[in-house]
Amino acid sequence: MANCLLLVVMIKRCTDPLKPKSSLEEHSFLITDVRFSPSMPRLATSSFDKTVRVWDADNTDYSLRTFTGHSASVMSLDFHPNKEDIICSCDSDGEVRSWSINNGSCLTCVKVFKGGATQMRFQPRKGKYLAAASEKAIYILDGETQHACRSPLQGHAKDIQSVCWDSAGDYLASVSEDAVRIWSFTSGQDGEFVNELNCSGNKFQTCVFHPAHPSLLVIGCYESLELWDIREKNAMTFNNAHDGLIAALAASSATGKVASVSHDRLVKLWK
Ligand SMILES: *[C@@H]1O[C@H](CO)[C@@H](O)[C@H](O)[C@H]1NC(C)=O
Ligand SMILES: *[C@@H]1O[C@H](CO)[C@@H](O)[C@H](O)[C@H]1NC(C)=O
């Protein structure tokens, strides 16, 4: 499903005469994040306009919900992996909120960090934890209350740009331009540092675990893709993957493919 959305974006940007099937009712400022619901035909977007919107993926003419309440730009959001009513969002002022999609109310509102949030992702399947990156640290929040469960994960020398979980919810990866770090949430662990990969070539930007090879982390860089097997601990660079910064990656477990989007305006699919 993620691939469909990326294709729609590509059609809109690259070939104007081919109009997308539907155009989303608009946010009034830049959109910062987009996520599909893991169980329902819904997607959600966050924006500099301080709102979160939830959309019916089968009919995107109107948003189902617009959540207002954040007093600053909403930087990221995520659906709860197994409570289909719940969505969480974080803003540039360090506030995290959870919302009920069914009745539209704000359920929790917690001031979590001093700086702004960069990206927030629920632990897949279990939903026990919510990982939120802010500046050089990752905050591990309780999936229900959004209160911090432990001290923040430290060690990055530069600001974190992206975080992602493996599909089992056992490992979390965090990316800054100079390093990727892996943290373990296997049974009995709540964020122990496992391993790091220092950048030796193009700056790192984003990452996703490969949908068909669970221990393989795909890292999007400036023009290249880095493949890092976190168990075997070997890394491989795929040069000239794009002609610009690889801004985001998405994995499809249904197709086993990874999609990359770049400032070169292309979407590419990889196996
Ligand atoms: C909305 O639903 C949530 C449960 O999902 C509940 O806790 C909350 O009280 C409800 N709020 C209102 C205003 O009905
Ligand atoms: C990565 O770089 C840091 C800082 O230079 C260094 O302390 C660390 O040992 C390096 N890690 C690896 C796995 O090379």
Short mmCIF file of C-alpha atoms and ligand atoms in Angstrom, two decimals:
data_model
loop_
_atom_site.label_atom_id
_atom_site.label_comp_id
_atom_site.label_asym_id
_atom_site.label_seq_id
_atom_site.Cartn_x
_atom_site.Cartn_y
_atom_site.Cartn_z
CA MET A 1 0.00 0.00 0.00
CA ALA A 2 2.84 2.36 0.80
CA ASN A 3 4.06 1.83 -2.74
CA CYS A 4 0.73 2.99 -4.16
CA LEU A 5 0.97 6.29 -2.38
CA LEU A 6 4.53 6.85 -3.54
CA LEU A 7 3.46 6.15 -7.10
CA VAL A 8 0.68 8.70 -6.82
CA VAL A 9 3.17 11.27 -5.64
CA MET A 10 5.51 10.43 -8.47
CA ILE A 11 2.78 10.78 -11.09
CA LYS A 12 1.81 14.14 -9.65
CA ARG A 13 5.35 15.48 -9.68
CA CYS A 14 6.79 14.04 -12.87
CA THR A 15 4.05 13.81 -15.46
CA ASP A 16 1.48 16.54 -15.05
CA PRO A 17 -0.98 15.35 -17.75
CA LEU A 18 -1.57 12.10 -15.82
CA LYS A 19 -3.70 13.36 -12.97
CA PRO A 20 -3.72 11.26 -9.80
CA LYS A 21 -6.95 9.38 -9.15
CA SER A 22 -7.81 11.67 -6.28
CA SER A 23 -6.21 14.69 -4.73
CA LEU A 24 -6.07 14.99 -0.99
CA GLU A 25 -7.89 17.84 0.73
CA GLU A 26 -5.00 20.05 1.68
CA HIS A 27 -2.99 20.86 4.74
CA SER A 28 -2.21 24.56 4.77
CA PHE A 29 1.57 24.06 5.22
CA LEU A 30 4.26 21.49 4.51
CA ILE A 31 3.44 17.83 5.32
CA THR A 32 6.04 16.25 7.60
CA ASP A 33 5.06 12.58 7.81
CA VAL A 34 2.62 10.03 6.41
CA ARG A 35 1.69 6.58 7.75
CA PHE A 36 -0.71 3.81 6.76
CA SER A 37 -2.82 2.09 9.41
CA PRO A 38 -1.57 -1.49 9.90
CA SER A 39 -5.13 -2.88 10.01
CA MET A 40 -7.58 -0.43 8.37
CA PRO A 41 -7.71 1.27 4.95
CA ARG A 42 -6.60 4.56 6.46
CA LEU A 43 -3.64 6.87 6.28
CA ALA A 44 -2.63 9.82 8.41
CA THR A 45 -0.54 12.94 7.81
CA SER A 46 1.11 15.50 10.08
CA SER A 47 1.93 19.06 9.13
CA PHE A 48 3.55 22.39 9.97
CA ASP A 49 -0.06 23.65 10.17
CA LYS A 50 -0.16 22.06 13.71
CA THR A 51 -2.75 19.44 12.72
CA VAL A 52 -2.92 15.69 12.21
CA ARG A 53 -5.34 14.41 9.59
CA VAL A 54 -6.69 10.89 9.14
CA TRP A 55 -7.88 9.85 5.68
CA ASP A 56 -9.92 7.02 4.21
CA ALA A 57 -7.41 5.36 1.89
CA ASP A 58 -10.23 4.31 -0.47
CA ASN A 59 -11.70 7.80 -0.72
CA THR A 60 -9.19 10.54 -0.05
CA ASP A 61 -11.43 13.45 -1.09
CA TYR A 62 -12.15 14.43 2.51
CA SER A 63 -10.27 13.76 5.72
CA LEU A 64 -12.11 11.60 8.28
CA ARG A 65 -10.61 13.54 11.16
CA THR A 66 -8.56 16.67 11.69
CA PHE A 67 -6.94 16.74 15.11
CA THR A 68 -6.12 20.18 16.47
CA GLY A 69 -4.47 20.90 19.82
CA HIS A 70 -0.74 20.93 19.14
CA SER A 71 0.62 24.43 19.64
CA ALA A 72 3.59 23.89 17.30
CA SER A 73 4.38 22.15 13.99
CA VAL A 74 3.51 18.44 14.10
CA MET A 75 6.71 16.65 13.09
CA SER A 76 5.73 12.98 13.03
CA LEU A 77 2.98 10.53 13.83
CA ASP A 78 2.21 6.82 13.93
CA PHE A 79 -0.75 4.45 14.25
CA HIS A 80 -0.79 2.11 17.24
CA PRO A 81 0.09 -1.36 15.84
CA ASN A 82 -2.79 -3.24 17.48
CA LYS A 83 -5.23 -0.64 18.84
CA GLU A 84 -6.79 0.56 15.63
CA ASP A 85 -8.50 3.54 17.33
CA ILE A 86 -5.26 5.14 18.55
CA ILE A 87 -2.86 7.47 16.79
CA CYS A 88 0.11 9.34 18.32
CA SER A 89 1.79 12.55 17.20
CA CYS A 90 4.69 14.73 18.35
CA ASP A 91 5.53 18.37 17.72
CA SER A 92 8.49 20.73 17.44
CA ASP A 93 7.95 21.84 21.04
CA GLY A 94 8.59 18.37 22.56
CA GLU A 95 4.93 17.50 23.18
CA VAL A 96 3.52 14.03 22.43
CA ARG A 97 -0.24 13.45 22.10
CA SER A 98 -2.44 10.45 21.53
CA TRP A 99 -5.84 10.68 19.90
CA SER A 100 -8.95 8.55 19.49
CA ILE A 101 -9.83 8.28 15.81
CA ASN A 102 -13.39 7.13 16.59
CA ASN A 103 -14.48 9.98 18.85
CA GLY A 104 -11.90 12.61 17.89
CA SER A 105 -10.69 13.34 21.42
CA CYS A 106 -7.16 13.87 22.67
CA LEU A 107 -6.44 10.99 25.10
CA THR A 108 -3.00 11.92 26.45
CA CYS A 109 -0.78 14.97 26.20
CA VAL A 110 2.75 14.74 27.60
CA LYS A 111 5.63 17.17 27.39
CA VAL A 112 8.42 14.67 26.73
CA PHE A 113 11.55 16.53 25.67
CA LYS A 114 13.03 20.00 25.64
CA GLY A 115 13.90 20.05 21.95
CA GLY A 116 11.66 19.29 19.01
CA ALA A 117 10.82 15.77 17.94
CA THR A 118 12.14 14.47 14.65
CA GLN A 119 10.41 11.14 14.16
CA MET A 120 8.26 8.79 16.20
CA ARG A 121 7.54 5.08 15.62
CA PHE A 122 5.61 2.45 17.58
CA GLN A 123 7.22 -0.91 18.28
CA PRO A 124 5.56 -3.19 15.69
CA ARG A 125 3.23 -6.00 16.82
CA LYS A 126 3.59 -5.43 20.58
CA GLY A 127 3.04 -1.68 20.77
CA LYS A 128 4.64 -1.75 24.21
CA TYR A 129 7.05 1.05 23.32
CA LEU A 130 6.98 4.21 21.27
CA ALA A 131 10.41 5.45 20.11
CA ALA A 132 10.75 9.18 19.57
CA ALA A 133 13.95 10.87 18.36
CA SER A 134 14.82 14.38 19.49
CA GLU A 135 18.20 15.95 18.78
CA LYS A 136 20.89 13.37 19.71
CA ALA A 137 18.71 11.08 21.86
CA ILE A 138 15.93 8.54 21.46
CA TYR A 139 13.17 8.61 24.05
CA ILE A 140 11.51 5.28 24.81
CA LEU A 141 7.91 5.97 25.80
CA ASP A 142 5.19 3.71 27.11
CA GLY A 143 2.91 2.87 24.18
CA GLU A 144 -0.23 3.65 26.23
CA THR A 145 0.63 6.60 28.45
CA GLN A 146 3.48 8.18 26.41
CA HIS A 147 5.52 8.63 29.60
CA ALA A 148 9.23 7.80 29.41
CA CYS A 149 9.97 4.16 30.40
CA ARG A 150 13.71 4.57 30.87
CA SER A 151 16.49 7.10 30.42
CA PRO A 152 16.94 8.27 26.81
CA LEU A 153 19.20 6.25 24.49
CA GLN A 154 22.40 8.26 24.04
CA GLY A 155 25.52 7.94 21.93
CA HIS A 156 24.89 9.76 18.67
CA ALA A 157 27.34 12.62 18.12
CA LYS A 158 24.98 14.36 15.67
CA ASP A 159 21.22 14.90 15.54
CA ILE A 160 19.11 11.84 14.71
CA GLN A 161 17.19 12.12 11.46
CA SER A 162 15.31 8.86 11.33
CA VAL A 163 14.37 5.79 13.39
CA CYS A 164 12.93 2.44 12.33
CA TRP A 165 12.04 -0.92 13.91
CA ASP A 166 12.50 -4.39 12.48
CA SER A 167 9.18 -6.09 11.73
CA ALA A 168 9.28 -8.25 14.90
CA GLY A 169 9.80 -5.21 17.14
CA ASP A 170 13.07 -6.68 18.47
CA TYR A 171 15.52 -4.09 17.14
CA LEU A 172 15.42 -0.33 16.71
CA ALA A 173 17.78 1.52 14.34
CA SER A 174 18.59 5.23 14.64
CA VAL A 175 20.29 7.26 11.92
CA SER A 176 22.32 10.44 12.07
CA GLU A 177 24.39 11.65 9.13
CA ASP A 178 27.57 10.11 10.55
CA ALA A 179 26.37 6.85 12.14
CA VAL A 180 23.64 4.25 12.49
CA ARG A 181 23.07 2.64 15.91
CA ILE A 182 21.14 -0.53 16.72
CA TRP A 183 19.31 -1.02 20.03
CA SER A 184 17.88 -4.30 21.30
CA PHE A 185 14.36 -4.86 22.63
CA THR A 186 14.54 -8.66 22.56
CA SER A 187 13.03 -10.26 25.66
CA GLY A 188 14.49 -8.84 28.87
CA GLN A 189 16.06 -5.86 27.10
CA ASP A 190 14.66 -2.36 26.87
CA GLY A 191 17.03 -0.57 24.55
CA GLU A 192 20.52 -2.00 25.10
CA PHE A 193 23.04 -0.70 22.58
CA VAL A 194 24.06 -3.51 20.21
CA ASN A 195 26.17 -2.14 17.42
CA GLU A 196 27.00 0.88 15.29
CA LEU A 197 28.03 1.56 11.73
CA ASN A 198 30.09 4.69 11.15
CA CYS A 199 29.64 6.55 7.91
CA SER A 200 32.70 6.29 5.68
CA GLY A 201 31.25 7.67 2.45
CA ASN A 202 28.05 9.53 1.65
CA LYS A 203 26.14 10.96 4.60
CA PHE A 204 23.37 8.78 6.02
CA GLN A 205 19.80 10.08 5.91
CA THR A 206 17.15 7.41 6.50
CA CYS A 207 16.71 3.67 7.02
CA VAL A 208 14.32 0.73 6.84
CA PHE A 209 14.69 -2.98 7.59
CA HIS A 210 14.42 -5.12 4.45
CA PRO A 211 11.00 -6.82 4.39
CA ALA A 212 12.35 -10.14 3.09
CA HIS A 213 15.68 -10.24 4.97
CA PRO A 214 14.92 -9.31 8.59
CA SER A 215 18.52 -8.67 9.69
CA LEU A 216 19.32 -6.46 6.69
CA LEU A 217 19.11 -2.72 7.29
CA VAL A 218 18.78 -0.55 4.17
CA ILE A 219 20.23 2.93 4.70
CA GLY A 220 19.41 5.81 2.35
CA CYS A 221 22.32 8.22 1.83
CA TYR A 222 23.23 11.02 -0.52
CA GLU A 223 22.94 9.20 -3.92
CA SER A 224 23.79 5.74 -2.54
CA LEU A 225 22.17 2.93 -0.59
CA GLU A 226 24.06 1.15 2.16
CA LEU A 227 23.09 -2.43 3.03
CA TRP A 228 24.11 -3.49 6.52
CA ASP A 229 23.55 -6.96 7.90
CA ILE A 230 23.27 -6.29 11.63
CA ARG A 231 23.89 -9.97 12.56
CA GLU A 232 26.75 -10.74 10.16
CA LYS A 233 28.03 -7.19 10.74
CA ASN A 234 29.05 -6.64 7.15
CA ALA A 235 28.08 -3.63 5.07
CA MET A 236 27.89 -3.08 1.33
CA THR A 237 27.48 0.16 -0.61
CA PHE A 238 25.27 0.43 -3.65
CA ASN A 239 26.56 3.54 -5.46
CA ASN A 240 24.54 5.74 -7.84
CA ALA A 241 21.21 4.44 -6.60
CA HIS A 242 19.83 7.96 -7.16
CA ASP A 243 21.09 11.33 -8.46
CA GLY A 244 20.39 13.16 -5.22
CA LEU A 245 19.67 12.72 -1.55
CA ILE A 246 17.56 9.65 -0.73
CA ALA A 247 14.99 11.36 1.46
CA ALA A 248 12.86 8.40 2.55
CA LEU A 249 12.52 4.63 2.29
CA ALA A 250 9.48 2.39 2.70
CA ALA A 251 9.23 -1.40 2.94
CA SER A 252 6.34 -3.53 1.70
CA SER A 253 6.00 -6.91 3.40
CA ALA A 254 3.35 -7.90 0.82
CA THR A 255 5.78 -7.57 -2.11
CA GLY A 256 9.13 -7.93 -0.30
CA LYS A 257 10.27 -4.69 -1.94
CA VAL A 258 11.78 -1.44 -0.72
CA ALA A 259 10.79 1.91 -2.25
CA SER A 260 13.17 4.87 -2.24
CA VAL A 261 12.32 8.50 -2.94
CA SER A 262 14.96 11.05 -3.77
CA HIS A 263 15.49 14.73 -4.40
CA ASP A 264 16.14 13.61 -8.00
CA ARG A 265 12.28 13.36 -8.16
CA LEU A 266 12.25 9.61 -8.78
CA VAL A 267 10.69 6.74 -6.89
CA LYS A 268 12.57 3.44 -7.28
CA LEU A 269 11.59 -0.05 -6.17
CA TRP A 270 14.26 -2.53 -4.98
CA LYS A 271 14.21 -6.22 -4.18
C1 LIG B 1 -13.04 8.50 23.37
O1 LIG B 1 -12.65 7.13 23.32
C2 LIG B 1 -11.67 6.75 24.28
C3 LIG B 1 -11.37 5.27 24.09
O2 LIG B 1 -10.90 5.00 22.81
C4 LIG B 1 -12.17 7.01 25.70
O3 LIG B 1 -11.15 6.70 26.62
C5 LIG B 1 -12.57 8.48 25.84
O4 LIG B 1 -13.12 8.69 27.10
C6 LIG B 1 -13.58 8.86 24.76
N1 LIG B 1 -13.83 10.30 24.85
C7 LIG B 1 -15.04 10.84 24.66
C8 LIG B 1 -15.12 12.32 24.78
O5 LIG B 1 -16.03 10.17 24.38
C1 LIG B 2 32.72 4.90 15.28
O1 LIG B 2 33.30 6.16 15.50
C2 LIG B 2 33.45 6.49 16.90
C3 LIG B 2 33.95 7.93 16.98
O2 LIG B 2 35.01 8.16 16.11
C4 LIG B 2 34.37 5.48 17.55
O3 LIG B 2 34.50 5.79 18.93
C5 LIG B 2 33.78 4.09 17.39
O4 LIG B 2 34.65 3.13 17.93
C6 LIG B 2 33.51 3.78 15.92
N1 LIG B 2 32.78 2.53 15.84
C7 LIG B 2 33.07 1.54 14.98
C8 LIG B 2 32.19 0.33 15.04
O5 LIG B 2 33.96 1.64 14.16
#
